[in-house]
């Protein structure tokens, strides 16, 4: 049974008139009549009662009319979906994020994708440090990563979408908690709480900033993730220098203060250079556009943190 035969039959069944159906299909009426006879012969049933006055459906014809409409709708929907996928407008994209990124950047990403690509589904993997995301990209476990450069290794494309200032996080009773702005050099004698990962891009940025200020931070405590790090700071066991997006998290007894000379840290999208899935390129373009000039914009300041913590 050919789809052409089903389309021809559906037109005749809808109009109950060979001439009208032929006009709708843009085919000659004799060709249409012949195709219907072929279909009936193949099925070995009579689908249409034909008289000189009218054409009507047999019980078999009534049944096939409904099934043909369903089948043709499925075929048309399949064709449209294939075209959307080929155009990068439909499908699944697996996105990895750092823990803070899941709070500070994911809401804007999700809204932009939902608004501009409603047929695209995002599968989110959070709490992934940059090296873990790089490995996941290389293994094909995720399609896009929201991470912090640099990214070691070949075959990964990286595009910066945001630049965040480094800020100071201290306990609410710390001597610097009431200062609106703090110089990095004021932390020379302070114990620091840092991430325990050797590959932390945040740690590297902090070490570079402190080095530029003329001192090496006194690393007093290591934390496996941002919630533990903030708890240690709240307990007065040290200060922390973190990306400005930490303001999107919350922790009792902790405040954030601007630093005058700490520099900044980038947030970037990353993907496999050899990924030929057009959907990945489309989604990355939508995400990049959603942040617009964010790469040159500093985050607004606020005295307190404001959502649940996660791994950076």
mmCIF file of C-alpha atoms in Angstrom:
data_model
loop_
_atom_site.group_PDB
_atom_site.id
_atom_site.type_symbol
_atom_site.label_atom_id
_atom_site.label_comp_id
_atom_site.label_asym_id
_atom_site.label_seq_id
_atom_site.Cartn_x
_atom_site.Cartn_y
_atom_site.Cartn_z
ATOM 1 C CA UNK A 1 0.000 0.000 0.000
ATOM 2 C CA UNK A 2 1.487 3.329 -1.064
ATOM 3 C CA UNK A 3 1.056 6.586 0.819
ATOM 4 C CA UNK A 4 -0.021 8.097 -2.489
ATOM 5 C CA UNK A 5 -2.943 5.680 -2.614
ATOM 6 C CA UNK A 6 -3.944 6.589 0.931
ATOM 7 C CA UNK A 7 -3.817 10.305 0.137
ATOM 8 C CA UNK A 8 -5.919 9.773 -2.963
ATOM 9 C CA UNK A 9 -8.458 7.675 -1.075
ATOM 10 C CA UNK A 10 -8.637 10.170 1.815
ATOM 11 C CA UNK A 11 -9.467 12.973 -0.645
ATOM 12 C CA UNK A 12 -12.207 10.959 -2.337
ATOM 13 C CA UNK A 13 -13.580 9.779 1.017
ATOM 14 C CA UNK A 14 -13.725 13.376 2.249
ATOM 15 C CA UNK A 15 -15.456 14.810 -0.825
ATOM 16 C CA UNK A 16 -17.340 11.721 -2.044
ATOM 17 C CA UNK A 17 -16.691 13.149 -5.509
ATOM 18 C CA UNK A 18 -13.921 12.037 -7.869
ATOM 19 C CA UNK A 19 -13.870 15.321 -9.767
ATOM 20 C CA UNK A 20 -13.533 17.466 -6.661
ATOM 21 C CA UNK A 21 -10.912 15.147 -5.160
ATOM 22 C CA UNK A 22 -8.898 15.225 -8.405
ATOM 23 C CA UNK A 23 -8.951 19.021 -8.368
ATOM 24 C CA UNK A 24 -7.787 19.108 -4.719
ATOM 25 C CA UNK A 25 -4.965 16.669 -5.494
ATOM 26 C CA UNK A 26 -4.019 18.344 -8.788
ATOM 27 C CA UNK A 27 -4.209 15.045 -10.662
ATOM 28 C CA UNK A 28 -6.253 13.885 -13.618
ATOM 29 C CA UNK A 29 -9.538 12.214 -12.687
ATOM 30 C CA UNK A 30 -8.812 9.008 -14.674
ATOM 31 C CA UNK A 31 -5.507 8.622 -12.833
ATOM 32 C CA UNK A 32 -7.278 9.087 -9.518
ATOM 33 C CA UNK A 33 -9.949 6.509 -10.375
ATOM 34 C CA UNK A 34 -7.268 4.042 -11.441
ATOM 35 C CA UNK A 35 -5.329 4.530 -8.183
ATOM 36 C CA UNK A 36 -8.459 3.845 -6.111
ATOM 37 C CA UNK A 37 -9.134 0.662 -8.094
ATOM 38 C CA UNK A 38 -5.540 -0.408 -7.459
ATOM 39 C CA UNK A 39 -6.000 0.148 -3.730
ATOM 40 C CA UNK A 40 -9.242 -1.843 -3.676
ATOM 41 C CA UNK A 41 -7.597 -4.660 -5.633
ATOM 42 C CA UNK A 42 -4.646 -4.759 -3.255
ATOM 43 C CA UNK A 43 -6.930 -4.891 -0.221
ATOM 44 C CA UNK A 44 -9.418 -7.159 -2.012
ATOM 45 C CA UNK A 45 -12.353 -5.083 -0.750
ATOM 46 C CA UNK A 46 -14.757 -2.499 -2.127
ATOM 47 C CA UNK A 47 -14.141 0.859 -0.468
ATOM 48 C CA UNK A 48 -16.532 3.041 -2.446
ATOM 49 C CA UNK A 49 -20.019 2.513 -3.804
ATOM 50 C CA UNK A 50 -20.158 4.225 -7.183
ATOM 51 C CA UNK A 51 -23.312 5.159 -9.053
ATOM 52 C CA UNK A 52 -23.929 7.655 -11.801
ATOM 53 C CA UNK A 53 -25.309 10.044 -9.191
ATOM 54 C CA UNK A 54 -23.100 9.659 -6.174
ATOM 55 C CA UNK A 55 -20.095 8.091 -4.467
ATOM 56 C CA UNK A 56 -20.465 6.724 -0.953
ATOM 57 C CA UNK A 57 -18.281 4.824 1.478
ATOM 58 C CA UNK A 58 -18.761 1.155 2.259
ATOM 59 C CA UNK A 59 -18.296 0.038 5.880
ATOM 60 C CA UNK A 60 -14.706 -0.912 4.983
ATOM 61 C CA UNK A 61 -14.291 2.492 3.391
ATOM 62 C CA UNK A 62 -15.553 4.234 6.525
ATOM 63 C CA UNK A 63 -12.993 2.392 8.619
ATOM 64 C CA UNK A 64 -10.131 3.068 6.219
ATOM 65 C CA UNK A 65 -11.058 6.754 6.025
ATOM 66 C CA UNK A 66 -10.422 7.182 9.765
ATOM 67 C CA UNK A 67 -7.238 5.123 9.705
ATOM 68 C CA UNK A 68 -5.934 6.907 6.611
ATOM 69 C CA UNK A 69 -6.470 10.303 8.227
ATOM 70 C CA UNK A 70 -4.575 9.146 11.339
ATOM 71 C CA UNK A 71 -1.721 7.590 9.349
ATOM 72 C CA UNK A 72 -1.335 10.594 7.070
ATOM 73 C CA UNK A 73 -1.360 12.973 10.044
ATOM 74 C CA UNK A 74 1.372 10.885 11.692
ATOM 75 C CA UNK A 75 3.428 10.903 8.510
ATOM 76 C CA UNK A 76 3.053 14.655 8.067
ATOM 77 C CA UNK A 77 3.954 15.231 11.714
ATOM 78 C CA UNK A 78 6.999 12.992 11.359
ATOM 79 C CA UNK A 79 8.160 14.873 8.282
ATOM 80 C CA UNK A 80 7.751 18.205 10.055
ATOM 81 C CA UNK A 81 9.617 16.961 13.120
ATOM 82 C CA UNK A 82 12.491 15.638 10.984
ATOM 83 C CA UNK A 83 12.748 19.032 9.327
ATOM 84 C CA UNK A 84 12.745 20.833 12.694
ATOM 85 C CA UNK A 85 15.503 18.560 13.968
ATOM 86 C CA UNK A 86 17.564 19.110 10.814
ATOM 87 C CA UNK A 87 17.076 22.859 11.237
ATOM 88 C CA UNK A 88 18.159 22.707 14.891
ATOM 89 C CA UNK A 89 14.700 23.575 16.210
ATOM 90 C CA UNK A 90 13.693 20.374 18.010
ATOM 91 C CA UNK A 91 15.223 17.610 20.112
ATOM 92 C CA UNK A 92 17.111 17.029 23.359
ATOM 93 C CA UNK A 93 20.177 18.946 24.545
ATOM 94 C CA UNK A 94 22.103 17.728 27.598
ATOM 95 C CA UNK A 95 23.520 20.686 29.515
ATOM 96 C CA UNK A 96 26.103 20.528 32.275
ATOM 97 C CA UNK A 97 26.554 23.349 34.792
ATOM 98 C CA UNK A 98 28.657 24.320 37.747
ATOM 99 C CA UNK A 99 26.731 24.369 41.002
ATOM 100 C CA UNK A 100 26.514 28.156 41.244
ATOM 101 C CA UNK A 101 25.684 28.336 37.534
ATOM 102 C CA UNK A 102 22.600 26.232 38.131
ATOM 103 C CA UNK A 103 21.246 29.078 40.272
ATOM 104 C CA UNK A 104 22.760 32.170 38.696
ATOM 105 C CA UNK A 105 22.563 31.359 34.970
ATOM 106 C CA UNK A 106 20.193 28.419 34.443
ATOM 107 C CA UNK A 107 16.945 30.370 34.986
ATOM 108 C CA UNK A 108 17.789 32.777 32.157
ATOM 109 C CA UNK A 109 18.981 29.922 29.942
ATOM 110 C CA UNK A 110 15.847 27.865 30.515
ATOM 111 C CA UNK A 111 13.524 30.810 29.855
ATOM 112 C CA UNK A 112 15.315 31.767 26.627
ATOM 113 C CA UNK A 113 15.273 28.217 25.276
ATOM 114 C CA UNK A 114 11.627 27.692 26.224
ATOM 115 C CA UNK A 115 10.600 30.964 24.576
ATOM 116 C CA UNK A 116 12.587 30.668 21.354
ATOM 117 C CA UNK A 117 12.825 26.887 20.975
ATOM 118 C CA UNK A 118 9.617 25.468 22.486
ATOM 119 C CA UNK A 119 10.229 22.039 20.919
ATOM 120 C CA UNK A 120 13.656 21.697 22.552
ATOM 121 C CA UNK A 121 14.069 19.786 25.808
ATOM 122 C CA UNK A 122 16.938 20.558 28.178
ATOM 123 C CA UNK A 123 18.372 17.749 30.298
ATOM 124 C CA UNK A 124 20.304 19.340 33.182
ATOM 125 C CA UNK A 125 23.332 17.931 34.988
ATOM 126 C CA UNK A 126 24.429 20.282 37.782
ATOM 127 C CA UNK A 127 27.268 20.389 40.313
ATOM 128 C CA UNK A 128 29.890 19.668 37.650
ATOM 129 C CA UNK A 129 33.314 21.262 37.966
ATOM 130 C CA UNK A 130 34.964 22.416 34.741
ATOM 131 C CA UNK A 131 37.272 19.358 34.415
ATOM 132 C CA UNK A 132 34.311 17.027 34.962
ATOM 133 C CA UNK A 133 32.349 18.832 32.270
ATOM 134 C CA UNK A 134 35.280 18.617 29.886
ATOM 135 C CA UNK A 135 35.452 14.856 30.405
ATOM 136 C CA UNK A 136 31.685 14.551 29.955
ATOM 137 C CA UNK A 137 31.866 16.508 26.700
ATOM 138 C CA UNK A 138 34.697 14.351 25.399
ATOM 139 C CA UNK A 139 32.795 11.185 26.327
ATOM 140 C CA UNK A 140 29.594 12.456 24.697
ATOM 141 C CA UNK A 141 27.695 12.404 27.983
ATOM 142 C CA UNK A 142 26.670 16.069 27.666
ATOM 143 C CA UNK A 143 26.248 18.306 24.613
ATOM 144 C CA UNK A 144 26.910 21.717 26.163
ATOM 145 C CA UNK A 145 28.716 22.804 29.297
ATOM 146 C CA UNK A 146 28.365 26.008 31.302
ATOM 147 C CA UNK A 147 31.776 26.225 32.931
ATOM 148 C CA UNK A 148 34.683 28.471 33.866
ATOM 149 C CA UNK A 149 37.677 28.690 31.487
ATOM 150 C CA UNK A 150 40.360 27.744 30.879
ATOM 151 C CA UNK A 151 39.441 24.289 29.581
ATOM 152 C CA UNK A 152 42.374 21.923 29.213
ATOM 153 C CA UNK A 153 42.562 19.540 26.265
ATOM 154 C CA UNK A 154 41.876 19.642 22.553
ATOM 155 C CA UNK A 155 38.656 19.347 20.609
ATOM 156 C CA UNK A 156 36.534 21.586 22.863
ATOM 157 C CA UNK A 157 35.173 24.921 21.663
ATOM 158 C CA UNK A 158 34.695 27.586 24.345
ATOM 159 C CA UNK A 159 32.721 30.828 24.085
ATOM 160 C CA UNK A 160 32.539 33.334 26.952
ATOM 161 C CA UNK A 161 29.001 34.516 27.738
ATOM 162 C CA UNK A 162 29.555 36.308 31.043
ATOM 163 C CA UNK A 163 32.302 37.895 33.122
ATOM 164 C CA UNK A 164 31.809 38.012 36.872
ATOM 165 C CA UNK A 165 33.708 40.100 39.416
ATOM 166 C CA UNK A 166 35.375 38.286 42.261
ATOM 167 C CA UNK A 167 33.786 39.298 45.567
ATOM 168 C CA UNK A 168 34.534 38.843 49.233
ATOM 169 C CA UNK A 169 32.413 36.539 51.408
ATOM 170 C CA UNK A 170 32.776 36.955 55.168
ATOM 171 C CA UNK A 171 30.843 36.067 58.299
ATOM 172 C CA UNK A 172 28.319 38.663 59.411
ATOM 173 C CA UNK A 173 30.384 39.465 62.519
ATOM 174 C CA UNK A 174 33.695 39.785 60.672
ATOM 175 C CA UNK A 175 35.625 43.059 61.010
ATOM 176 C CA UNK A 176 35.136 43.720 57.267
ATOM 177 C CA UNK A 177 31.411 42.890 57.214
ATOM 178 C CA UNK A 178 30.408 46.534 57.609
ATOM 179 C CA UNK A 179 32.762 47.811 54.906
ATOM 180 C CA UNK A 180 30.920 48.431 51.602
ATOM 181 C CA UNK A 181 34.107 47.916 49.567
ATOM 182 C CA UNK A 182 37.265 46.042 50.550
ATOM 183 C CA UNK A 183 40.751 46.020 49.028
ATOM 184 C CA UNK A 184 42.145 42.583 48.335
ATOM 185 C CA UNK A 185 45.337 43.523 50.149
ATOM 186 C CA UNK A 186 43.263 43.893 53.338
ATOM 187 C CA UNK A 187 42.973 40.089 53.335
ATOM 188 C CA UNK A 188 46.711 39.518 53.570
ATOM 189 C CA UNK A 189 46.532 38.235 57.155
ATOM 190 C CA UNK A 190 43.162 36.494 56.847
ATOM 191 C CA UNK A 191 42.708 32.696 56.772
ATOM 192 C CA UNK A 192 41.038 31.576 53.515
ATOM 193 C CA UNK A 193 38.431 28.900 52.843
ATOM 194 C CA UNK A 194 38.843 27.462 49.341
ATOM 195 C CA UNK A 195 37.616 24.546 47.225
ATOM 196 C CA UNK A 196 39.381 21.234 47.736
ATOM 197 C CA UNK A 197 39.613 20.436 44.012
ATOM 198 C CA UNK A 198 43.060 20.828 42.466
ATOM 199 C CA UNK A 199 41.342 21.810 39.214
ATOM 200 C CA UNK A 200 39.078 24.544 40.574
ATOM 201 C CA UNK A 201 39.034 27.508 38.181
ATOM 202 C CA UNK A 202 37.815 29.678 41.060
ATOM 203 C CA UNK A 203 40.815 28.753 43.202
ATOM 204 C CA UNK A 204 43.165 29.518 40.319
ATOM 205 C CA UNK A 205 41.563 32.943 39.820
ATOM 206 C CA UNK A 206 41.851 33.721 43.538
ATOM 207 C CA UNK A 207 45.517 32.680 43.643
ATOM 208 C CA UNK A 208 46.288 34.887 40.638
ATOM 209 C CA UNK A 209 44.441 37.850 42.162
ATOM 210 C CA UNK A 210 46.193 37.521 45.500
ATOM 211 C CA UNK A 211 49.532 37.129 43.741
ATOM 212 C CA UNK A 212 48.923 40.372 41.860
ATOM 213 C CA UNK A 213 48.154 42.024 45.210
ATOM 214 C CA UNK A 214 51.503 40.853 46.534
ATOM 215 C CA UNK A 215 50.618 37.958 48.818
ATOM 216 C CA UNK A 216 49.690 34.287 48.843
ATOM 217 C CA UNK A 217 46.406 33.441 50.612
ATOM 218 C CA UNK A 218 46.639 31.538 53.882
ATOM 219 C CA UNK A 219 44.664 28.442 53.002
ATOM 220 C CA UNK A 220 43.104 27.414 56.321
ATOM 221 C CA UNK A 221 40.242 25.130 55.221
ATOM 222 C CA UNK A 222 39.149 23.282 52.098
ATOM 223 C CA UNK A 223 35.520 22.659 51.147
ATOM 224 C CA UNK A 224 34.061 20.078 48.769
ATOM 225 C CA UNK A 225 31.398 22.477 47.561
ATOM 226 C CA UNK A 226 29.870 25.878 48.032
ATOM 227 C CA UNK A 227 27.391 24.921 50.818
ATOM 228 C CA UNK A 228 30.229 23.609 52.999
ATOM 229 C CA UNK A 229 32.439 26.558 52.064
ATOM 230 C CA UNK A 230 29.760 29.068 53.077
ATOM 231 C CA UNK A 231 29.147 27.205 56.333
ATOM 232 C CA UNK A 232 32.836 27.395 57.195
ATOM 233 C CA UNK A 233 32.869 31.123 56.435
ATOM 234 C CA UNK A 234 29.724 31.659 58.513
ATOM 235 C CA UNK A 235 31.424 29.874 61.402
ATOM 236 C CA UNK A 236 34.232 32.442 61.288
ATOM 237 C CA UNK A 237 36.869 29.934 60.172
ATOM 238 C CA UNK A 238 38.014 32.051 57.260
ATOM 239 C CA UNK A 239 37.065 34.351 54.426
ATOM 240 C CA UNK A 240 36.396 33.391 50.818
ATOM 241 C CA UNK A 241 36.779 35.079 47.448
ATOM 242 C CA UNK A 242 34.164 33.815 45.009
ATOM 243 C CA UNK A 243 32.477 34.754 41.719
ATOM 244 C CA UNK A 244 29.857 37.489 42.007
ATOM 245 C CA UNK A 245 27.090 35.037 41.140
ATOM 246 C CA UNK A 246 27.438 33.678 44.684
ATOM 247 C CA UNK A 247 24.922 36.426 45.478
ATOM 248 C CA UNK A 248 22.273 34.138 43.960
ATOM 249 C CA UNK A 249 22.816 31.658 46.809
ATOM 250 C CA UNK A 250 21.901 31.966 50.480
ATOM 251 C CA UNK A 251 23.575 31.112 53.747
ATOM 252 C CA UNK A 252 22.732 32.439 57.193
ATOM 253 C CA UNK A 253 25.446 34.502 58.833
ATOM 254 C CA UNK A 254 27.295 35.364 55.620
ATOM 255 C CA UNK A 255 27.559 38.666 53.733
ATOM 256 C CA UNK A 256 29.140 39.654 50.420
ATOM 257 C CA UNK A 257 31.329 42.700 49.875
ATOM 258 C CA UNK A 258 32.815 44.129 46.696
ATOM 259 C CA UNK A 259 36.562 43.903 46.162
ATOM 260 C CA UNK A 260 38.327 46.790 44.455
ATOM 261 C CA UNK A 261 41.227 44.918 42.882
ATOM 262 C CA UNK A 262 40.366 41.212 42.704
ATOM 263 C CA UNK A 263 39.664 41.050 38.979
ATOM 264 C CA UNK A 264 37.062 38.798 37.432
ATOM 265 C CA UNK A 265 36.314 35.274 36.255
ATOM 266 C CA UNK A 266 34.618 34.160 33.043
ATOM 267 C CA UNK A 267 31.581 31.979 32.488
ATOM 268 C CA UNK A 268 31.580 30.176 29.156
ATOM 269 C CA UNK A 269 29.682 27.711 27.017
ATOM 270 C CA UNK A 270 31.659 24.728 25.774
ATOM 271 C CA UNK A 271 30.914 22.016 23.227
ATOM 272 C CA UNK A 272 32.734 19.414 21.161
ATOM 273 C CA UNK A 273 34.367 20.971 18.113
ATOM 274 C CA UNK A 274 33.364 18.001 15.957
ATOM 275 C CA UNK A 275 29.724 17.956 17.091
ATOM 276 C CA UNK A 276 27.655 18.184 13.901
ATOM 277 C CA UNK A 277 24.274 18.293 15.648
ATOM 278 C CA UNK A 278 22.645 21.524 14.414
ATOM 279 C CA UNK A 279 20.573 21.692 17.597
ATOM 280 C CA UNK A 280 23.684 22.237 19.722
ATOM 281 C CA UNK A 281 24.679 25.231 17.595
ATOM 282 C CA UNK A 282 21.149 26.646 17.713
ATOM 283 C CA UNK A 283 20.819 26.316 21.489
ATOM 284 C CA UNK A 284 24.277 27.811 22.082
ATOM 285 C CA UNK A 285 23.314 30.785 19.900
ATOM 286 C CA UNK A 286 20.088 31.286 21.875
ATOM 287 C CA UNK A 287 21.949 31.109 25.200
ATOM 288 C CA UNK A 288 24.632 33.526 24.020
ATOM 289 C CA UNK A 289 21.989 35.994 22.828
ATOM 290 C CA UNK A 290 20.130 35.683 26.147
ATOM 291 C CA UNK A 291 23.125 37.117 27.970
ATOM 292 C CA UNK A 292 23.724 39.814 25.361
ATOM 293 C CA UNK A 293 26.267 42.256 26.699
ATOM 294 C CA UNK A 294 26.527 40.381 29.995
ATOM 295 C CA UNK A 295 30.164 39.600 29.293
ATOM 296 C CA UNK A 296 30.952 43.280 29.800
ATOM 297 C CA UNK A 297 28.490 43.887 32.621
ATOM 298 C CA UNK A 298 29.293 43.512 36.305
ATOM 299 C CA UNK A 299 26.688 41.854 38.502
ATOM 300 C CA UNK A 300 24.631 44.093 40.764
ATOM 301 C CA UNK A 301 25.790 44.148 44.359
ATOM 302 C CA UNK A 302 23.713 43.120 47.371
ATOM 303 C CA UNK A 303 24.484 42.807 51.081
ATOM 304 C CA UNK A 304 23.170 39.292 51.585
ATOM 305 C CA UNK A 305 23.143 35.986 49.710
ATOM 306 C CA UNK A 306 19.762 34.841 48.369
ATOM 307 C CA UNK A 307 19.264 31.140 47.364
ATOM 308 C CA UNK A 308 20.483 27.641 48.229
ATOM 309 C CA UNK A 309 24.217 26.914 47.721
ATOM 310 C CA UNK A 310 25.871 24.391 45.396
ATOM 311 C CA UNK A 311 29.264 23.309 44.077
ATOM 312 C CA UNK A 312 31.264 25.832 41.988
#
